[in-house]
Short mmCIF file of C-alpha atoms in Angstrom, two decimals:
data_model
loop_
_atom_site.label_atom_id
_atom_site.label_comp_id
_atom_site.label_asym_id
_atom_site.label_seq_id
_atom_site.Cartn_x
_atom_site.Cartn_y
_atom_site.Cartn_z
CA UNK A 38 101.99 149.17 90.30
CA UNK A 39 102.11 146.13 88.23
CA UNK A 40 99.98 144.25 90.40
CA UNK A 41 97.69 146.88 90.43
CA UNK A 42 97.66 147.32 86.55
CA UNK A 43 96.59 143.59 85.85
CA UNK A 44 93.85 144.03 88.53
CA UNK A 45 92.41 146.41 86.19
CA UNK A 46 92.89 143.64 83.14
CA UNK A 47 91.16 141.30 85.14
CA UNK A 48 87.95 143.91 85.55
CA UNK A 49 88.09 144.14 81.96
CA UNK A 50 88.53 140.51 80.78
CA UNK A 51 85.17 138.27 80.64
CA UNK A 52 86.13 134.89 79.63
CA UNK A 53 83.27 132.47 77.98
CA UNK A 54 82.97 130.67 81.23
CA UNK A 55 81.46 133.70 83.07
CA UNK A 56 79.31 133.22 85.91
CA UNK A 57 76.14 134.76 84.73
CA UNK A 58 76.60 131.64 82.18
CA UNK A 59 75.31 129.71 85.30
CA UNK A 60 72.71 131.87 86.68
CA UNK A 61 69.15 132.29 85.93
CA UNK A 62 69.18 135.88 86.72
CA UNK A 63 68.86 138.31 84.00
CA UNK A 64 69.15 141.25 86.36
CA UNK A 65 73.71 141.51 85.15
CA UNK A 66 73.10 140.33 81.71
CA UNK A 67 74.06 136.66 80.52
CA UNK A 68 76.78 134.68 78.57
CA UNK A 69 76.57 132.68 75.99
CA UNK A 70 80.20 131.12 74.84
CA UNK A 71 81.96 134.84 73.22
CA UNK A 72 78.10 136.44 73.29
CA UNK A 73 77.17 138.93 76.28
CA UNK A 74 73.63 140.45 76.50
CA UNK A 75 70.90 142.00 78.21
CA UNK A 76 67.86 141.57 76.21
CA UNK A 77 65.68 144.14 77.61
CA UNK A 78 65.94 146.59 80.71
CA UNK A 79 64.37 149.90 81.52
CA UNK A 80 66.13 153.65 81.77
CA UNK A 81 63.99 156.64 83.09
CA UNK A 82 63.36 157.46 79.42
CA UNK A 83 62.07 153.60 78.37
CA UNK A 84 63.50 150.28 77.39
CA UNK A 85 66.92 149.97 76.21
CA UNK A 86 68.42 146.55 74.45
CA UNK A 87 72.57 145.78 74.97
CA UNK A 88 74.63 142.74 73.50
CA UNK A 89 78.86 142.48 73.21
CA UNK A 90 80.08 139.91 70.84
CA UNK A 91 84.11 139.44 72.02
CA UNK A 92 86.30 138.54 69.08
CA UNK A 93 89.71 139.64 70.41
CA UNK A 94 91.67 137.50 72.88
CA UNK A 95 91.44 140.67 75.65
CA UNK A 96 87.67 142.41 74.79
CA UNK A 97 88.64 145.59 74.00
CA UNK A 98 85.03 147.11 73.80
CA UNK A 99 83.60 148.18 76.37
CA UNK A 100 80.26 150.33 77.44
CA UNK A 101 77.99 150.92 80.03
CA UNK A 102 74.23 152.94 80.10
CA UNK A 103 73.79 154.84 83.70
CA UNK A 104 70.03 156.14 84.44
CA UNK A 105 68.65 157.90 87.58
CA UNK A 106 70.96 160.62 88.62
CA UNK A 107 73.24 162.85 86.60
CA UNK A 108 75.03 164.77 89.31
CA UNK A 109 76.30 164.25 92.63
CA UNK A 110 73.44 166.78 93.75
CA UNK A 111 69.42 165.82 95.26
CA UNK A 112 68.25 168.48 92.70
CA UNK A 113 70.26 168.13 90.37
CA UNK A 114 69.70 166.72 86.69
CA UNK A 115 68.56 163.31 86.04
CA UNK A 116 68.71 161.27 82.77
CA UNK A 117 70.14 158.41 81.17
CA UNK A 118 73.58 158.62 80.50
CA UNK A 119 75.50 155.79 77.29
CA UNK A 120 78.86 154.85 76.61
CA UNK A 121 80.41 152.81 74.14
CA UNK A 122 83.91 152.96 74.55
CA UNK A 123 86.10 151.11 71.81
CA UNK A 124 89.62 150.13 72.43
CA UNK A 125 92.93 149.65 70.67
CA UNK A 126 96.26 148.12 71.70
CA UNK A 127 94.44 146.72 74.49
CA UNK A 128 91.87 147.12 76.99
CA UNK A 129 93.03 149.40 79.31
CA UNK A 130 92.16 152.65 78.29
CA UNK A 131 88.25 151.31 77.24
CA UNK A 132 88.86 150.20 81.06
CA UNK A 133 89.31 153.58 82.49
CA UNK A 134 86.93 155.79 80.75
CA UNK A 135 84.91 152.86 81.95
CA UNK A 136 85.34 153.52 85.74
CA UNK A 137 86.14 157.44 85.14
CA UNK A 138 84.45 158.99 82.60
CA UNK A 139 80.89 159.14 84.06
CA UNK A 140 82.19 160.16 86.90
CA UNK A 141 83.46 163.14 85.77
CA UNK A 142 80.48 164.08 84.04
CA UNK A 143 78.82 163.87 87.31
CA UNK A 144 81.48 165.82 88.87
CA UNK A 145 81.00 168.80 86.54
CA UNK A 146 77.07 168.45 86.29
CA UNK A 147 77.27 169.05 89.91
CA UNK A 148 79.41 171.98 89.68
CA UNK A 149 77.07 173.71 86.89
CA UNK A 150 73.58 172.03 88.22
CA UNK A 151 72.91 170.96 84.96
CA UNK A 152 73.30 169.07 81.89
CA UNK A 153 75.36 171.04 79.11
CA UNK A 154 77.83 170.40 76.40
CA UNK A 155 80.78 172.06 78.02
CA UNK A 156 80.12 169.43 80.87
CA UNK A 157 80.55 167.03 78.59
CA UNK A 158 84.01 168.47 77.25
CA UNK A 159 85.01 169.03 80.67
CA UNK A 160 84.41 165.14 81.49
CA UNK A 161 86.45 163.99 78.34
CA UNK A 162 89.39 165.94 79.19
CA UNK A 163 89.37 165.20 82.88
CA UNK A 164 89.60 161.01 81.76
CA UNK A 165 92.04 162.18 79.32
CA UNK A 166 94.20 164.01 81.88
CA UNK A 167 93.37 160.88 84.08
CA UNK A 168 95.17 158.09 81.87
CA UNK A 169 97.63 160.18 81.10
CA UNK A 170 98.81 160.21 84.61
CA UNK A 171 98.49 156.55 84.56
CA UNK A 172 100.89 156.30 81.13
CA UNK A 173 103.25 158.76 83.24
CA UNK A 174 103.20 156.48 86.16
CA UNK A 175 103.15 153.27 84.24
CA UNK A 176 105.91 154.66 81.47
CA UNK A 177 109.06 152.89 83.57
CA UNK A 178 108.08 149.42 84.02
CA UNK A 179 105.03 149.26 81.26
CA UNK A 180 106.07 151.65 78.37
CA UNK A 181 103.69 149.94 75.47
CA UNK A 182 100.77 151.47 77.20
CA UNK A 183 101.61 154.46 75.95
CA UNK A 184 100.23 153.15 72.48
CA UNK A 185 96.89 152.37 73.68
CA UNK A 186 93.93 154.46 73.39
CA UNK A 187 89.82 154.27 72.98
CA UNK A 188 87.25 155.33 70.66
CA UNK A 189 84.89 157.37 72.50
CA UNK A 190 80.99 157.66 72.06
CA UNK A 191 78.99 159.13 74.54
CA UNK A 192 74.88 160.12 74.61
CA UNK A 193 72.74 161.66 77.76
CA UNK A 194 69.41 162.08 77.54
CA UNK A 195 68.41 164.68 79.80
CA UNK A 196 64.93 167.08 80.17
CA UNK A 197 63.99 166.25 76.40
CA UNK A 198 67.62 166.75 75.33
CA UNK A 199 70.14 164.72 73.76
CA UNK A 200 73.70 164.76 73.93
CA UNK A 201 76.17 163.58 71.93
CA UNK A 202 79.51 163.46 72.20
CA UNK A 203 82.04 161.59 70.24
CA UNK A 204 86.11 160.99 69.46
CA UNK A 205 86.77 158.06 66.90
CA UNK A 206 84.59 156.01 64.81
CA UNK A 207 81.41 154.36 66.89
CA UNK A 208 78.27 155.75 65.83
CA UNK A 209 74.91 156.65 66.73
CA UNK A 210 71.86 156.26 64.32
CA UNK A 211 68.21 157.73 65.30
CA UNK A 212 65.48 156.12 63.73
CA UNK A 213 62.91 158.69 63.27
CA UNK A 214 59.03 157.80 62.38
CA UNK A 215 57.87 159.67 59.31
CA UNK A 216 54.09 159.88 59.63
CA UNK A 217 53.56 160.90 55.83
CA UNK A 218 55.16 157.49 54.33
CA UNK A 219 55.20 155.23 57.88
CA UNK A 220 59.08 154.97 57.21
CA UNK A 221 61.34 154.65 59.95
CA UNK A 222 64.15 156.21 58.75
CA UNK A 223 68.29 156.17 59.75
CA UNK A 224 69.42 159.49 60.68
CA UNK A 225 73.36 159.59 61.85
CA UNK A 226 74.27 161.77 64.48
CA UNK A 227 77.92 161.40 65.42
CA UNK A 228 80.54 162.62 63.68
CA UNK A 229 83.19 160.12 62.56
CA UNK A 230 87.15 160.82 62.56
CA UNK A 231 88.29 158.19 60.50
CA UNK A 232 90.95 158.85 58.05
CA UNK A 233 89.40 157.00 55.48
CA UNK A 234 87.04 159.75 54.98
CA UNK A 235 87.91 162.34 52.90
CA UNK A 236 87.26 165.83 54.68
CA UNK A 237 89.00 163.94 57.67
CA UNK A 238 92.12 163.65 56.33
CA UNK A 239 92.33 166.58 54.71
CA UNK A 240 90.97 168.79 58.09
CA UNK A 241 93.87 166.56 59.61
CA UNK A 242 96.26 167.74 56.66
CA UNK A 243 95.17 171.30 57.14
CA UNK A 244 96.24 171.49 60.89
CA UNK A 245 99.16 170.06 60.26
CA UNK A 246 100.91 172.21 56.84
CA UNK A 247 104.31 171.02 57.16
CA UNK A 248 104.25 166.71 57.40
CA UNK A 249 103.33 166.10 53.72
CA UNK A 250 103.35 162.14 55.50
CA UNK A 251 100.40 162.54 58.13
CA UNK A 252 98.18 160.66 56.29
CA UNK A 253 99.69 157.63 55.19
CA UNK A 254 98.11 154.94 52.56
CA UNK A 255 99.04 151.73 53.70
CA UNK A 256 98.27 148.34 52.77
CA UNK A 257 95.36 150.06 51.07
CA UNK A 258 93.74 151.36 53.71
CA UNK A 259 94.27 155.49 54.80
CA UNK A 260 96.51 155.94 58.55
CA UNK A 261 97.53 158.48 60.57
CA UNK A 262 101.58 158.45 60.45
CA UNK A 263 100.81 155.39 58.88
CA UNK A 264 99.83 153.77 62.45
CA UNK A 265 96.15 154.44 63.19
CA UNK A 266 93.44 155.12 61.20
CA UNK A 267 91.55 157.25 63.89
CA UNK A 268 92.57 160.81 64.26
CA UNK A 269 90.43 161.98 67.21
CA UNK A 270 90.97 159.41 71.01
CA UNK A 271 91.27 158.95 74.45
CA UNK A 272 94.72 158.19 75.58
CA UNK A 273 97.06 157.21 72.73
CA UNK A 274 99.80 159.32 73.91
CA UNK A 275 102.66 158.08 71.93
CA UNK A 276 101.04 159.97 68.74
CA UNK A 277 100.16 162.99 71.25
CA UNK A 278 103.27 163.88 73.83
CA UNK A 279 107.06 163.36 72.50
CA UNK A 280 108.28 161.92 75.34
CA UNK A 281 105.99 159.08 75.18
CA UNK A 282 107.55 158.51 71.14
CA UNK A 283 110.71 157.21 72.33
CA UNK A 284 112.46 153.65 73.39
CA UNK A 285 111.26 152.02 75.40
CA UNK A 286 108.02 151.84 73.29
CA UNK A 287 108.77 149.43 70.51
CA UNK A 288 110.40 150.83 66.94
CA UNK A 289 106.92 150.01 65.28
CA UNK A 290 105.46 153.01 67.48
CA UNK A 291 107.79 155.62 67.10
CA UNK A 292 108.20 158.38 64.54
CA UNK A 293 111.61 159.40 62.90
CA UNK A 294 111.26 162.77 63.47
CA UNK A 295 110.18 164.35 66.37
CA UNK A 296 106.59 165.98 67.11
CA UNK A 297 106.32 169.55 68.97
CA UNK A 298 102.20 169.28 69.12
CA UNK A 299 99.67 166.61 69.13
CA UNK A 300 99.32 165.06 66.04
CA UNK A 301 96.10 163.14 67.86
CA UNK A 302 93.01 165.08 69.23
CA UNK A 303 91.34 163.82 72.17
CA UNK A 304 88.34 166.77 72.00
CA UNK A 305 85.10 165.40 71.08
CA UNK A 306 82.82 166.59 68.39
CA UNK A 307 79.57 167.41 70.48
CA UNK A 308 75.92 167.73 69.49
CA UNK A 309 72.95 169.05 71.02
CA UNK A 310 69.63 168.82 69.90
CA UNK A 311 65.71 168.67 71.44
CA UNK A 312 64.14 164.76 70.92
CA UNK A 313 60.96 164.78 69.07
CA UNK A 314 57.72 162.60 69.32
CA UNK A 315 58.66 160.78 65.95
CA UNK A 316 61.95 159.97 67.34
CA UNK A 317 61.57 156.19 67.76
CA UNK A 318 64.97 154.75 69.27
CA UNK A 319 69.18 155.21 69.34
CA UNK A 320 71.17 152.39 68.03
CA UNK A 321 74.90 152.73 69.71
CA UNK A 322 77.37 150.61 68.32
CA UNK A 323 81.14 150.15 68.00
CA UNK A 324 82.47 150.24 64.40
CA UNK A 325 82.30 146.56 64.59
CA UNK A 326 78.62 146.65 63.55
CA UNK A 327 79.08 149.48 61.06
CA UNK A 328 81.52 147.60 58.92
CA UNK A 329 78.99 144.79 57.93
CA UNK A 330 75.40 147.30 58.39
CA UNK A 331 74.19 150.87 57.24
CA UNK A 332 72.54 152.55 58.74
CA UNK A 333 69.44 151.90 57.62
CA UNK A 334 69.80 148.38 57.46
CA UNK A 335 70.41 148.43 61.26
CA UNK A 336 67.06 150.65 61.84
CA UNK A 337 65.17 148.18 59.80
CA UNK A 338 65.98 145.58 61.62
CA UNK A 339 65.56 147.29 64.80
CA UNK A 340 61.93 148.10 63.25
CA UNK A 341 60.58 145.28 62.54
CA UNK A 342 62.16 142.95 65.40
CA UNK A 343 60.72 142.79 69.18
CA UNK A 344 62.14 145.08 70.82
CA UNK A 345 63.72 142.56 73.71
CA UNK A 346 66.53 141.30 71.91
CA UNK A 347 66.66 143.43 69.17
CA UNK A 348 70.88 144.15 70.23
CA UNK A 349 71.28 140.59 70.42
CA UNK A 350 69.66 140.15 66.53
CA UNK A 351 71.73 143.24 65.28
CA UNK A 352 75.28 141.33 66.36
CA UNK A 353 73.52 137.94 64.89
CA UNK A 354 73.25 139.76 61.22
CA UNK A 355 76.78 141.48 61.13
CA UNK A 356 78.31 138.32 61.68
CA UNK A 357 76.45 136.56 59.29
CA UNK A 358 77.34 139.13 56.64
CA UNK A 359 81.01 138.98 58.36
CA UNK A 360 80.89 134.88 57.73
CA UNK A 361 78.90 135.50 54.48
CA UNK A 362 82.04 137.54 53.05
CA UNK A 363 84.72 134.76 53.85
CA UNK A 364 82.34 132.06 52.36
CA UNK A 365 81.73 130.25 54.69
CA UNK A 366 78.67 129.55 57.54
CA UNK A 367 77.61 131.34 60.09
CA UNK A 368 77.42 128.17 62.61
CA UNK A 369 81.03 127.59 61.71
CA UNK A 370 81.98 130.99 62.29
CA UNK A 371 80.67 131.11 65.92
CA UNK A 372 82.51 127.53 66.68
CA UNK A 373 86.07 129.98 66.44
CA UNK A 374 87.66 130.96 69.76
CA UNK A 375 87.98 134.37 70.42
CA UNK A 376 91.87 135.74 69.11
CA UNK A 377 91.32 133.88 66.24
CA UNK A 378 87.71 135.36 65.52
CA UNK A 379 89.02 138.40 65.59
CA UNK A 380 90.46 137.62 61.64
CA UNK A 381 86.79 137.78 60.65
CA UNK A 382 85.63 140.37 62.89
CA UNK A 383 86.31 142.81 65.01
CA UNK A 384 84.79 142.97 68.69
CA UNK A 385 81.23 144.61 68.60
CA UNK A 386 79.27 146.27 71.38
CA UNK A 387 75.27 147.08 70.48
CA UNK A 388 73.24 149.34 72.35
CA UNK A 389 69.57 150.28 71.30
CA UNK A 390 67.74 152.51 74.08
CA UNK A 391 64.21 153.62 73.08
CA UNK A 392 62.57 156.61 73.49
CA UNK A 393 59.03 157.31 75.59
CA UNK A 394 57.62 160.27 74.01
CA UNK A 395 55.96 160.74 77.62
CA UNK A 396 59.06 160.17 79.54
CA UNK A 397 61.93 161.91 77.07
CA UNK A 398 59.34 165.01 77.66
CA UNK A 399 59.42 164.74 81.58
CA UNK A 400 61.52 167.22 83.62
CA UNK A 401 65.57 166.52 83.81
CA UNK A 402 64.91 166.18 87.38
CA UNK A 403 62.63 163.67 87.14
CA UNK A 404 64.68 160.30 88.51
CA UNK A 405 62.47 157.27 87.51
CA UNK A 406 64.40 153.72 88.25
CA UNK A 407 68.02 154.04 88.42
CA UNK A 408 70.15 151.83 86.79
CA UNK A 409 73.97 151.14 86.51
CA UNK A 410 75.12 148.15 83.88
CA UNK A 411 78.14 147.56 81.74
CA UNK A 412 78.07 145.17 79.33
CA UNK A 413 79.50 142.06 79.77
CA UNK A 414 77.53 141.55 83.39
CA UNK A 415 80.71 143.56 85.60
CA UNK A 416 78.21 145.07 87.77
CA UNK A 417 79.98 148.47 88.99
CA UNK A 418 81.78 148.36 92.47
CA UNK A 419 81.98 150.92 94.69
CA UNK A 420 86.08 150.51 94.75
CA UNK A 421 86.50 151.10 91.14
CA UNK A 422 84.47 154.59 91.30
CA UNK A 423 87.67 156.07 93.29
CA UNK A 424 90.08 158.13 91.27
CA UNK A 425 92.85 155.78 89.95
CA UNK A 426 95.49 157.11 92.17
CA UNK A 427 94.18 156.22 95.33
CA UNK A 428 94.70 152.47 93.30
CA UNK A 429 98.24 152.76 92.28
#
């Protein structure tokens, strides 16, 4: 199992000297030292821009966009399907919803013959159920990965539609033409469950009456049990089944007194609403991005850049803010090896897909060119698309 278990590490780590480094092809994305990206590239519904910056010593972000078919069916619904899937304790859980979660939404489109919100639940807690029984089987020999988990942001763009789903803290900000002013202005539409916000902690406080200490303020900065400062994840399950709050996890991990229901959610909040002609482009990103940009400072500079790139230039101004607040330059700021970096930022995945009025309108079965890419250039393989237990 062990063996097995750093295969999947290996999937997930791209070190600086990745091949696409060497190539001239742009068709995987390239490298550049801790910088992946694909400057431009077309889904059914128009172009779409995707960089990773890698400031950890294991990337812990991870994402992919999927366009063409939505289901396993010939009729059934087609789209463009985005993930940006941001890790914690490690990459393994990023990993799996990774190589599962699209999956399952394909699974469960296929059972319904269409695109719907409760396919989207379904598909979140069928990868949650899935690394679960990977913790379970794990537990014996690799007990700490029962404290690793994943933010969560997913869109699909489907007949005119978009879906979004979303557990943690990466975002997703339309920028919307106004025709009266010629604005283009930042309109977020995820839902955040940070505990540093407010209502968060206190919907967290309300669902749980009785543990005056489930919101902890430590080292100035808000926590759930003092640990984590999301509330809503994929995997995690140390902070959501007892018997994964015990020794052999380290003491850092575990609670003193025992929990007899989750105290972390792993159901997304989920929107649905129709895409309009003034409805210029998505920006996807990790909270990585979000920490240095608003929102509409990331629209504006989506605006008024080319659009080939434009993920690329959004990771090039947070981390000259990020350098900018530790006085000191950005050129000396890119010279530091990722582990270290990750003292001055955290890892940050970009995604900006833009909307065709004409082709958002088309029918959901309309297929248009498919594509498949995850960022960082790991092209998907037909072996990692089997359930995880025919691997372990």
């Amino acid at each position: 199992m062990l063996v097995k278990l750093m295969n999947l590490l290996r999937a997930c780590w791209r070190p600086s000297s990745n091949r696409h480094a060497r190539t001239g092809s742009d068709v995987a994305g390239r490298q550049d030292g801790l910088l992946w990206y694909k400057d431009t590239g077309q889904h059914v519904n128009g172009e779409f821009s995707m960089a990773v910056i890698q400031a950890n010593n294991l990337l812990e972000d991870q994402c992919q966009i999927e366009s063409g078919p939505l289901s396993f069916l010939d009729s059934g619904p087609c789209g463009t399907f985005i993930g940006v899937y941001d890790g914690h304790g490690g990459p393994e859980t990023a990993c799996y919803i990774n190589d599962h979660l699209f999956q399952n939404l394909k699974r469960f489109a296929s059972e319904q013959n269409s695109m719907s919100a409760d396919v989207l639940k379904k598909a979140y807690e069928a990868t949650e159920d899935g690394f679960f029984s990977i913790v379970t089987k794990q537990w014996p020999v690799k007990p700490q990965i029962a404290a690793v988990g994943s933010c969560c942001l997913v869109g699909v763009i489907c007949g005119g539609v978009l879906y979004v789903a979303n557990v943690g803290d990466s975002r997703v900000v339309l920028g919307r033409h106004v025709k009266a002013t010629g604005e283009v202005l930042a309109v977020q539409l995820s839902a955040e469950h940070n505990v540093s916000i407010e209502s968060v902690r206190k919907e967290l406080q309300s669902m749980h009456p009785e543990d005056r200490n489930i919101v902890v303020l430590k080292h100035n900065v808000w926590r759930v049990k003092g640990l984590i400062q999301v509330c809503r994840s994929i995997g995690d399950a140390y902070l959501k089944k007892q018997e994964f709050n015990r020794e052999p996890l380290f003491s850092k991990f575990r609670l003193r007194e025992p929990f007899n229901k989750p105290i972390l959610s792993s159901e997304p909040t989920i929107s649905v609403q129709p895409l309009q002609p003034h409805d210029q482009f998505l920006i996807f990103a990790s909270d990585g991005l979000w920490e240095h940009l608003t929102n509409q400072e990331a629209v504006d500079i989506v605006n008024s850049s080319p659009r080939s790139g434009c993920a690329r230039k959004l990771i090039r101004a947070a981390l000259q803010l990020a350098a900018k607040k530790r006085e000191m330059r950005y050129s000396d700021l890119k010279k530091i090896d990722r582990g270290v970096r990750r003292h001055f930022h955290d890892d940050i995945t970009v995604i900006v897909v833009f909307l065709d009025a004409n082709l958002v309108s088309r029918v959901s079965t309309h297929r248009g060119p498919a594509l498949s890419l995850r960022g960082g250039g790991i092209p998907l393989r037909s072996n990692t698309l089997a359930p995880y237990s025919s691997q372990s």
